Coordinates of C-alpha atoms and ligand atoms in Angstrom, one line a residue:
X1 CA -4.9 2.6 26.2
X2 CA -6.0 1.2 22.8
X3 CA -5.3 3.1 20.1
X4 CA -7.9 3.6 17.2
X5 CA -6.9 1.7 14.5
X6 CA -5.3 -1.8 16.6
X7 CA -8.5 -3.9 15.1
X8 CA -7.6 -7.3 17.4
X9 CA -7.2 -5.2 20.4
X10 CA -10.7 -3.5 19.8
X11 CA -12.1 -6.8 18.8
X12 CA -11.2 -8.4 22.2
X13 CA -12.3 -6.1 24.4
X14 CA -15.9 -6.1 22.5
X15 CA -15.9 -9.5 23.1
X16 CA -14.8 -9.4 26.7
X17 CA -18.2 -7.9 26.6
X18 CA -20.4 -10.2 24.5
X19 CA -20.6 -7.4 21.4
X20 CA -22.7 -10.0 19.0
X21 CA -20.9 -10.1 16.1
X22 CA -22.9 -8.2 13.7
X23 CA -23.0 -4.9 16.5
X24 CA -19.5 -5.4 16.3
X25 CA -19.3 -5.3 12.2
X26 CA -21.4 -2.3 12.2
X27 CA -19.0 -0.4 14.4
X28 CA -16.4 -1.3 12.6
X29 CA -18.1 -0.3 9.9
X30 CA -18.8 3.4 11.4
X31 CA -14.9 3.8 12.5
X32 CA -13.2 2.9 9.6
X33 CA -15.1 3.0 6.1
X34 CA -17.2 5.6 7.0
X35 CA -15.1 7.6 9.2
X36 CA -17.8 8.8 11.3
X37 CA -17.7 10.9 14.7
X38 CA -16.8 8.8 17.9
X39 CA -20.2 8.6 19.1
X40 CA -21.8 7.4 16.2
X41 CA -19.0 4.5 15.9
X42 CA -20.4 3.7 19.9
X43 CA -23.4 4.1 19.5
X44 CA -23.3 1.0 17.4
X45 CA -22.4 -1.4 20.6
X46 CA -24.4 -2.2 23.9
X47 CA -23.7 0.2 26.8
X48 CA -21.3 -1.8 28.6
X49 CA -19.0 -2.2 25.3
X50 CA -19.4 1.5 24.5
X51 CA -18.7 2.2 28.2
X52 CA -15.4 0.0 27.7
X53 CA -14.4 1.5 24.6
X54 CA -14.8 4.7 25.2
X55 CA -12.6 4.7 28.1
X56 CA -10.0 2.1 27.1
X57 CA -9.6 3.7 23.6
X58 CA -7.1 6.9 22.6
X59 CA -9.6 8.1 20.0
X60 CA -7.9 11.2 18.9
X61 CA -4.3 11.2 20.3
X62 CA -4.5 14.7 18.8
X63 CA -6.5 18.1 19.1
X64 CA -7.3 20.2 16.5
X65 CA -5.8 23.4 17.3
X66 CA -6.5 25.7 14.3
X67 CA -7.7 25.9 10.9
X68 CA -7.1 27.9 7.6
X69 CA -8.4 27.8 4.7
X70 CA -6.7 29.3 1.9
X71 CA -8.7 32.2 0.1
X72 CA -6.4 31.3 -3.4
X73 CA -7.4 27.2 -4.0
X74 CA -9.1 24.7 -2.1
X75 CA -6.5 24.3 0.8
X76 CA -6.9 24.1 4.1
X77 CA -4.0 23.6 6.7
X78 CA -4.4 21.9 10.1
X79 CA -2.4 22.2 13.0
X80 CA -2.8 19.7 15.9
X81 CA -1.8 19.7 19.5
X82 CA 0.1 16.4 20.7
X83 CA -0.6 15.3 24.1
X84 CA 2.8 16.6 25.0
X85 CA 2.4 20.0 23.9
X86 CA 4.0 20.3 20.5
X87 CA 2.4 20.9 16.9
X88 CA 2.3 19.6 13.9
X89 CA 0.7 20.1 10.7
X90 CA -1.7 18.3 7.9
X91 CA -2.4 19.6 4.7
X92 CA -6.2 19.1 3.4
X93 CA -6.4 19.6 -0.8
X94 CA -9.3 19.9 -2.5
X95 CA -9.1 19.6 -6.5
X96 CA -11.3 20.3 -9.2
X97 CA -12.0 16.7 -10.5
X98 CA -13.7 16.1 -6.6
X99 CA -10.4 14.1 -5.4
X100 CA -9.8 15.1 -2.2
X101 CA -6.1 14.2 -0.7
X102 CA -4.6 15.1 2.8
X103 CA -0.6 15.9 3.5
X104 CA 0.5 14.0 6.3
X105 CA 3.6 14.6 8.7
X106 CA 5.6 11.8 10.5
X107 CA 7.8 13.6 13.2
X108 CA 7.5 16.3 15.0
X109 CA 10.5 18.7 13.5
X110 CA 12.7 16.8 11.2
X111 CA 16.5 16.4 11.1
X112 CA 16.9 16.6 7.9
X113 CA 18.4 20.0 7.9
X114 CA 17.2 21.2 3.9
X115 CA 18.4 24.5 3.0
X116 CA 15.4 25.3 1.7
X117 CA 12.7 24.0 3.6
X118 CA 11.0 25.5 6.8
X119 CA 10.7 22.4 8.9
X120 CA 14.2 21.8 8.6
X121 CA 14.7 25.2 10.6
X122 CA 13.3 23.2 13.5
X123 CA 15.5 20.5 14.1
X124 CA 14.1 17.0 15.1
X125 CA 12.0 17.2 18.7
X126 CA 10.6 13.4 18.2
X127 CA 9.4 10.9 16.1
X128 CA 5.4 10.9 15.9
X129 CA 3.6 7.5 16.6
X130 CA 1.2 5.5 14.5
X131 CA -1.3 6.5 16.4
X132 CA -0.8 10.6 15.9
X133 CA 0.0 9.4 12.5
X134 CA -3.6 7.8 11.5
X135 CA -5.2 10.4 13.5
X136 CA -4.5 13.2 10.9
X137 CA -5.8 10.8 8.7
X138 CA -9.0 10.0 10.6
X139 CA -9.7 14.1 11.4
X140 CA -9.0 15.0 7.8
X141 CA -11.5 12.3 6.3
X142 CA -14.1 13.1 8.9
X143 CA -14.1 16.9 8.2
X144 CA -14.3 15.9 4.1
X145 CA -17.1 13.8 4.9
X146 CA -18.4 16.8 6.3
X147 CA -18.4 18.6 3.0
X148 CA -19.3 15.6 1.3
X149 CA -15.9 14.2 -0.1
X150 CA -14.2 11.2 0.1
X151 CA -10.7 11.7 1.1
X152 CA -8.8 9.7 -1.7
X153 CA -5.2 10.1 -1.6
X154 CA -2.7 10.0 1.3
X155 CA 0.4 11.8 0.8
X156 CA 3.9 11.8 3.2
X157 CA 5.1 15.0 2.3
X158 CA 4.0 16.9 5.6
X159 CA 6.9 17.8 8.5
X160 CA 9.1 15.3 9.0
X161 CA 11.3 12.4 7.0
X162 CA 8.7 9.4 6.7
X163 CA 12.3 7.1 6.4
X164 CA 13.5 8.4 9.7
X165 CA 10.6 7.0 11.5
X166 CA 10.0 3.7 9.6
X167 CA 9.0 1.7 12.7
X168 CA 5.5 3.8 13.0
X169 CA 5.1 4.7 9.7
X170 CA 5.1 1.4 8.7
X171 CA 2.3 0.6 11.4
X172 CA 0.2 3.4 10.0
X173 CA 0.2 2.5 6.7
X174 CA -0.2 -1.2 7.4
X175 CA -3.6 0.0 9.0
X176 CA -4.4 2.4 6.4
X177 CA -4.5 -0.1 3.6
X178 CA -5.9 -2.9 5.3
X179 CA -9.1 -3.7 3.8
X180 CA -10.3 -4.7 7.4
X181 CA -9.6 -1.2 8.0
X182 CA -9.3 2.1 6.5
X183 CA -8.9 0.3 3.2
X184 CA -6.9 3.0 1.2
X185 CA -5.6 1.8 -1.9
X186 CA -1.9 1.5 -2.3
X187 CA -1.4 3.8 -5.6
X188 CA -3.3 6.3 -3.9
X189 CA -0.4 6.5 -1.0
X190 CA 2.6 8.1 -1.9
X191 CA 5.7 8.3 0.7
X192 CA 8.3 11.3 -0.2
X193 CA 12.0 11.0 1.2
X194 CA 14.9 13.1 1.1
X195 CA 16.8 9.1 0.8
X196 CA 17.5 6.9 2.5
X197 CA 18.9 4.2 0.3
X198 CA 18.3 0.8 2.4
X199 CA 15.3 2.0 4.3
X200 CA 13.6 2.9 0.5
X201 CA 14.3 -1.1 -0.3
X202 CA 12.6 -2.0 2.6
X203 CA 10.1 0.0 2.6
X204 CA 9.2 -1.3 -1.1
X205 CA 9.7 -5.0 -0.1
X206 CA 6.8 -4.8 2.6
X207 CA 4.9 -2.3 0.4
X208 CA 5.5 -3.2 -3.4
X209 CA 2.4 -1.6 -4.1
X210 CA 2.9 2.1 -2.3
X211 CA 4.3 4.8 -3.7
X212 CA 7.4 6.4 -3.3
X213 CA 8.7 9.7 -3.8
X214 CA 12.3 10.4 -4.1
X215 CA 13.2 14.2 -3.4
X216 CA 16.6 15.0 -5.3
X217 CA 16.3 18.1 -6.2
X218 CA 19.8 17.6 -7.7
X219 CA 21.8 15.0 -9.7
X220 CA 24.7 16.6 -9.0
X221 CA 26.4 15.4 -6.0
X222 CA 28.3 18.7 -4.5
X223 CA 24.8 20.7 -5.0
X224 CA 23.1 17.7 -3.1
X225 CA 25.1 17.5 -0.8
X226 CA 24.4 21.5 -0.2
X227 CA 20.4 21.4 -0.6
X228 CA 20.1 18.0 1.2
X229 CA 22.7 17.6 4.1
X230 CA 21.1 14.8 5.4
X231 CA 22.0 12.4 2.6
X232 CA 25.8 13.0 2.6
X233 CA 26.3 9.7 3.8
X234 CA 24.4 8.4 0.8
X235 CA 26.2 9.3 -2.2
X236 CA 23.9 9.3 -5.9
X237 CA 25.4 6.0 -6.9
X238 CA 23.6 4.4 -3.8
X239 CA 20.4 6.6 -4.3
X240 CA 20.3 5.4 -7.7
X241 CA 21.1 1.2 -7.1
X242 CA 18.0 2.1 -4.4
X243 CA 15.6 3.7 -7.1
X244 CA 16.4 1.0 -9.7
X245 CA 15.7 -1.9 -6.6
X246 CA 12.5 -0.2 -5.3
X247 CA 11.2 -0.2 -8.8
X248 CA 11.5 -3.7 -9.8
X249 CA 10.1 -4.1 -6.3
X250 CA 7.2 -2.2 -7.8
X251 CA 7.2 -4.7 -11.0
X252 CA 8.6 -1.9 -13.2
X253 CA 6.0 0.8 -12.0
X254 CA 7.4 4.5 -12.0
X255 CA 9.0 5.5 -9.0
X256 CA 8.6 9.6 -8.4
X257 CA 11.3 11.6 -8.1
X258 CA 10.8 15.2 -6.7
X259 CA 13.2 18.3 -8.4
X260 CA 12.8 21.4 -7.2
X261 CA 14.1 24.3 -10.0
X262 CA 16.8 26.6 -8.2
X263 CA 17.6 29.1 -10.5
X264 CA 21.1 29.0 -11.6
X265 CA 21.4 26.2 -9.2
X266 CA 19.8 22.9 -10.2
X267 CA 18.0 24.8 -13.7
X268 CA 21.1 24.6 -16.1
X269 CA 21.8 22.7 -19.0
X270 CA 24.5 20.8 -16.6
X271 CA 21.8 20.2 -14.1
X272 CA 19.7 18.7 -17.0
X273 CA 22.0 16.3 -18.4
X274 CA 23.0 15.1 -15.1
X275 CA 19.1 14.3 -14.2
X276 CA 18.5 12.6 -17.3
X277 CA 22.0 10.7 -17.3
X278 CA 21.0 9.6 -13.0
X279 CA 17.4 8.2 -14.5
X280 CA 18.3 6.7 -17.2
X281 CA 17.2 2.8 -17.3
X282 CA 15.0 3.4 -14.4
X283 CA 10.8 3.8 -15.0
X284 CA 10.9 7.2 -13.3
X285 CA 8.3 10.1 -13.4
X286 CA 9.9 13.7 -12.3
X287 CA 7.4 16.4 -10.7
X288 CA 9.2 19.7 -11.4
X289 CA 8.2 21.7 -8.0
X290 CA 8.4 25.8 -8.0
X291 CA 10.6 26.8 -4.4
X292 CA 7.8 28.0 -2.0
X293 CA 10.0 31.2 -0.3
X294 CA 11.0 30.4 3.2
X295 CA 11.8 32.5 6.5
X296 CA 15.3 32.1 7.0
X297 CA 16.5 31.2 3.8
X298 CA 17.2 34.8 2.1
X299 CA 20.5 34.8 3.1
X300 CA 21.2 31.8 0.8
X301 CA 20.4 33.1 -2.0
X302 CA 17.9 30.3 -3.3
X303 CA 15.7 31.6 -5.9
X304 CA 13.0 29.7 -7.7
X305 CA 13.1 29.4 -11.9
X306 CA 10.9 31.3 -13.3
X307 CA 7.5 29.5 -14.5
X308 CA 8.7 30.3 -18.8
X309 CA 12.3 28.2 -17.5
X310 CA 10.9 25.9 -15.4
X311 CA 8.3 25.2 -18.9
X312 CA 11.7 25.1 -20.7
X313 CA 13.2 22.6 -18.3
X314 CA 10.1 20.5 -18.4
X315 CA 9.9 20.3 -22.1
X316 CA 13.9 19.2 -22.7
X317 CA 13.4 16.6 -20.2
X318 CA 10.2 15.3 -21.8
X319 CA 12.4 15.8 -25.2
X320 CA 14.9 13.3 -23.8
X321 CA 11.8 10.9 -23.1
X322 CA 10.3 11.6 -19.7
X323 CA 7.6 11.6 -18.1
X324 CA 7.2 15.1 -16.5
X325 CA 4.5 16.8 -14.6
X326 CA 4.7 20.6 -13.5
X327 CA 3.3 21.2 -10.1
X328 CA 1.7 23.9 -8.9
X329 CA 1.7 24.8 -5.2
X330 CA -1.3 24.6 -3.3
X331 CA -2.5 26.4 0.2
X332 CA 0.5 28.8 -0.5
X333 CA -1.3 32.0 1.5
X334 CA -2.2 29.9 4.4
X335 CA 1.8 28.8 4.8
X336 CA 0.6 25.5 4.1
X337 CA 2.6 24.8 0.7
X338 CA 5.3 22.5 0.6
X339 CA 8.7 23.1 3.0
X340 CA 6.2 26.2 4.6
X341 CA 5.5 23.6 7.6
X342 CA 7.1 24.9 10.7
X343 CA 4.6 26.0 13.2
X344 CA 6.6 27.3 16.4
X345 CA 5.5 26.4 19.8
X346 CA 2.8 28.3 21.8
X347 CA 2.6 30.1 18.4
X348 CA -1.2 29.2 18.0
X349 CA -3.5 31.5 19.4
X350 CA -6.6 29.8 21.3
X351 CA -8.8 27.1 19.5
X352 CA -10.6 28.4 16.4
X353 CA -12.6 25.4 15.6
Ligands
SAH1 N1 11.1 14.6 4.2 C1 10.3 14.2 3.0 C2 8.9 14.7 3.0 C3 8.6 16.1 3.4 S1 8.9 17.4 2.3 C4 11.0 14.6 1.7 O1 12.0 15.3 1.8 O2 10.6 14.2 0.7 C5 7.9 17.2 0.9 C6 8.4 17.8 -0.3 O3 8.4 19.2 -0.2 C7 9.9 17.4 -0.6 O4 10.0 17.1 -2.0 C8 10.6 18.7 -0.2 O5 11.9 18.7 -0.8 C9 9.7 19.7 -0.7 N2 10.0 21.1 -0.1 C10 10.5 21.4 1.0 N3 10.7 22.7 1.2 C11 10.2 23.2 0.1 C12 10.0 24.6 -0.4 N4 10.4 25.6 0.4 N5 9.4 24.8 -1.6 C13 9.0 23.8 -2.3 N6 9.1 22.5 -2.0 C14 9.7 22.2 -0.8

């Protein structure tokens, strides 16, 4: 099978079947810029190419198995069947200025192990390919276009560690910002990683122009190691020579790092000077992220700063010359806020949509 987004391979077997060239353009066209419904994008070609492609392409290596929408902000959480039975999860956001952006996961599980984060709790099943990959993609911008958005922004913070599947998330992205393609633009895709040091560098040497997102959560390497297992084979000096390579990769452009405020735990004045002391030199912008409450994680102890502290923390770091944003969570009702993705198997009742 073809998969949806391998452009030569589609282009062959269109002209195995004399597509004229400008039939062929048009679909094209319908599949990738416009993002329109399968048979629209066939409809475009003559019967014996749409007979061909219908049955020699994997259009949607997933099925949409369910749908929320959060009540609270404009949210909606997606969770998709993979051919082999197991879930995962994408994110649709829908913010005030009309920017639409969709949360995309890269494995199925992750083996990362966070203390704080849901999908951690599930251990690593497998690696997704590019094709379930640009999928979410393609069923998220198709159900905006329904509502008459654009979907704008691309984000790698759904389940999953994008770095611990390079091989396919570097396929997908290729084909999300090729302007043969999907044509996204590069700042508008941001890649989040607990780190991993040489996989960052690379990733930033075949995409200068893509965002990355450090999580560290913690400058302080004992409390790192705690929050972050994964990355105990990567001590902060490394993380750090990474941050400063990826963003000359980027010509100087700010790299984002992730913190999430712990209270008492990565919120002190300690915790401060350490962050500022591991940036310093490096073109960095810090999203300060309130902890979205967990199953599974009362037993640690992990509380989130409150919002007048985590203001506090904000304003020091921007005192010490930073650039800080404070996020807000999104989609928190539906369990669809950051670290809440974790659906369990056979958890999801029969299709809703
Ligand atoms: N594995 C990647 C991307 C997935 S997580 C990474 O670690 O960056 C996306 C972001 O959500 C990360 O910054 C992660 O630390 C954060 N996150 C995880 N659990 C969270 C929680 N319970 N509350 C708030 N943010 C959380």
């Amino acid at each position: 099978m073809i998969a949806a987004h391998d452009l030569s391979a589609l282009r062959s077997l269109a002209r195995l079947h004399k597509v004229a060239v400008s039939e062929l353009r048009t679909a094209e066209k319908r599949l990738f810029k416009h993002r329109l419904p399968v048979d629209e994008v066939l409809a475009a070609l003559p019967e014996a190419a749409q007979a061909a492609w219908r049955g020699g392409v994997d259009w949607h290596p997933l099925v949409l198995a369910q749908r929320r929408d959060s009540q609270l902000d404009g949210a909606s959480k997606l969770a998709f069947r993979t051919a082999d039975g197991a879930t995962i999860e994408s994110v649709m956001l829908r913010f005030r200025t009309g920017r639409s952006s969709v949360c995309l996961s890269t494995q199925v599980g992750c083996a990362a192990d966070c203390a704080f984060c849901a999908t951690g709790k599930l251990g690593l099943r497998r690696n997704l390919t590019a094709p379930e990959i640009v999928d979410q993609v393609l069923q998220a911008a198709r159900l905006f276009r329904a509502e008459g958005r654009v979907l704008r922004n691309l984000v790698f913070m759904g389940m999953g560690e994008p770095l611990h599947n390079e091989e396919a998330l570097g396929e997908a992205v290729e084909a999300l910002r090729d302007p043969e393609r999907f044509n996204f633009a590069d700042r508008f895709i941001v890649v989040s990683t607990v780190g991993v040091p040489a996989a960052m560098v690379r990733f930033a040497r075949r995409f200068p122009g893509v965002n990355l997102a450090l999580s560290l959560h913690s400058a302080r390497e004992e409390v790192r190691r705690w929050l972050v297992p994964t990355t105990r084979r990567h001590p902060l000096a490394d993380l750090r020579a990474a941050l400063a390579e990826v963003s000359a990769l980027h010509g100087g452009h700010t790299v984002l790092i992730e913190y999430l405020l712990f209270d008492g735990l990565t919120d002190t004045h300690a915790d401060l000077e350490a962050l500022v002391a591991f940036v310093a030199g490096i073109p960095v912008h810090i999203n300060l992220i309130p902890f979205n409450p967990v199953a599974g994680t009362e037993s640690l102890g992990l509380r989130s700063t409150p919002k007048e502290r985590r203001e506090a923390f904000g304003a020091a770091l921007k005192q010490a010359g930073l650039k800080v944003t404070l996020r807000r969570s999104l989609g928190t009702d539906i369990d669809g806020a950051c670290g809440q993705l974790a659906q369990r198997e056979g958890a999801l009742k029969a299709p809703v949509v």
